[in-house]
C-alpha positions as a printed Julia matrix, in Angstrom:
158×3 Matrix{Float64}:
 114.6   103.18  130.17
 116.86  103.38  127.08
 114.28  105.51  125.21
 115.25  108.49  123.09
 113.27  111.07  121.17
 114.73  111.18  117.68
 114.27  112.91  114.37
 115.75  112.01  111.0
 115.65  113.49  107.51
 114.16  110.85  105.25
 114.73  110.39  101.52
 112.35  111.94   99.03
 110.47  109.4    96.88
 111.67  108.9    93.32
 108.05  109.2    92.2
 104.43  108.93   93.32
 101.88  107.51   90.93
  98.66  105.56   90.72
  98.75  101.88   89.76
  95.88   99.79   88.44
  96.46   96.14   89.33
  95.22   93.1    87.41
  92.35   92.58   89.88
  91.06   96.08   89.07
  92.23   97.65   92.34
  93.66  101.14   91.99
  96.11  102.44   94.58
  98.56  105.29   94.98
 102.11  103.92   95.07
 105.09  105.78   96.51
 108.39  104.6    95.02
 111.78  104.71   96.76
 114.93  102.95   95.58
 114.47   99.36   96.77
 110.91   99.64   98.11
 107.48  100.55   96.78
 104.71  101.48   99.22
 101.05  100.99   98.32
  98.78  103.44  100.15
  95.6   101.57  101.04
  92.94  103.8   102.6
  90.39  102.07  104.81
  87.88  104.9   104.37
  87.76  104.47  100.59
  85.02  102.4    98.96
  86.85  101.3    95.81
  89.87   99.46   97.21
  90.63   96.2    98.99
  91.03   98.19  102.19
  87.75  100.04  101.85
  85.42   97.19  100.97
  84.52   96.21  104.51
  87.56   94.02  105.08
  88.44   93.65  108.71
  92.17   93.76  109.37
  92.09   91.09  112.06
  89.96   88.54  110.21
  91.33   89.18  106.71
  95.09   89.27  107.34
  95.67   86.35  104.96
  93.88   88.18  102.15
  96.01   91.29  102.71
  99.13   89.11  102.72
  98.13   87.43   99.46
  97.39   90.8    97.83
 100.68   92.43   98.82
 102.54   89.45   97.33
 100.48   89.62   94.12
 100.95   93.39   93.78
 104.68   93.08   94.47
 105.02   90.57   91.64
 103.01   92.77   89.28
 105.21   95.8    89.99
 108.44   93.78   89.93
 109.43   95.32   93.27
 112.4    94.34   95.4
 110.19   95.01   98.43
 106.58   96.13   98.77
 104.84   97.7   101.7
 101.07   97.94  101.97
 100.33  100.89  104.2
  96.79  100.27  105.47
  95.75  103.71  106.69
  92.56  105.07  108.23
  92.53  108.83  107.57
  89.71  109.31  110.07
  91.67  107.92  113.03
  95.26  108.37  111.79
  95.95  104.66  112.38
  98.47  102.94  110.12
  98.95   99.17  109.93
 102.07   98.47  107.87
 102.48   95.18  106.02
 105.83   94.5   104.31
 106.76   91.77  101.84
 110.31   90.97  100.68
 110.16   88.44   97.83
 113.92   87.74   97.8
 113.65   86.32  101.32
 109.98   85.32  100.95
 109.18   87.14  104.19
 106.0    88.95  105.06
 105.66   90.91  108.28
 103.09   93.08  110.01
 105.4    95.85  111.24
 104.97   97.55  114.6
 106.43  100.74  113.13
 107.55  101.41  109.58
 109.8   104.41  108.99
 109.84  104.21  105.19
 106.11  103.48  105.07
 105.3   106.44  107.31
 107.53  108.6   105.11
 105.74  107.32  102.0
 102.39  108.08  103.59
 103.5   111.61  104.51
 104.84  112.28  101.01
 101.59  111.02   99.47
  99.41  113.04  101.87
 101.38  116.19  101.09
 101.17  115.63   97.33
  97.55  114.44   97.18
  96.09  117.12   99.4
  98.4   119.95   98.33
  99.1   120.28  102.05
 102.67  121.51  102.15
 103.8   122.11  104.77
 102.37  118.98  106.37
 102.53  117.84  109.97
 100.88  114.51  110.83
 100.91  112.17  113.8
 100.58  108.57  112.6
  99.39  105.99  115.14
 101.07  102.61  114.59
 100.94   99.38  116.6
 104.37  100.16  118.1
 103.57  103.78  118.95
 103.2   107.14  117.29
 105.48  108.55  114.61
 105.31  112.13  113.36
 106.01  113.0   109.74
 106.5   116.51  108.44
 107.01  117.86  104.95
 108.32  121.41  104.63
 107.88  123.88  101.76
 111.0   122.59   99.99
 109.71  119.01  100.14
 112.06  117.73  102.84
 110.64  114.89  104.91
 111.41  114.62  108.63
 110.36  111.66  110.73
 110.14  111.98  114.53
 109.47  109.47  117.21
 110.77  107.59  120.21
 113.34  104.86  119.88
 113.95  102.33  122.63
 117.0   100.1   122.67
 116.23   96.63  123.98
């Protein structure tokens, strides 16, 4: 069926920090060259994602926020990784201002990597092994004791 189980070593983020945006929202942000990923936890009470917003009915608000936050950070590309820690479900939203494109990804390799790096750093959980459930299927992210990130999943050529 043209499907393959794959694994790839992913780049380590240049930094992980916390950003306070002009609307008062505070999010962890994982920075890679060329892309910044905002980690938006749906089980948190003090963020856009945790204030009762429903992903299906509030997609336009999420899209407006990722554009606003991208402008504020001056990013080449911004991902908003909407993650429910209780279920392990990730809904990745990516905005590229240079092309003025916004897309709800089915799977996001760099976003899953950012999430894994943040989980490992925020929970002091190295080594880390996590299965992330995304609309396009599951991806596994691992972080070993030396900080290497490995992404695993199935790839299907169509």
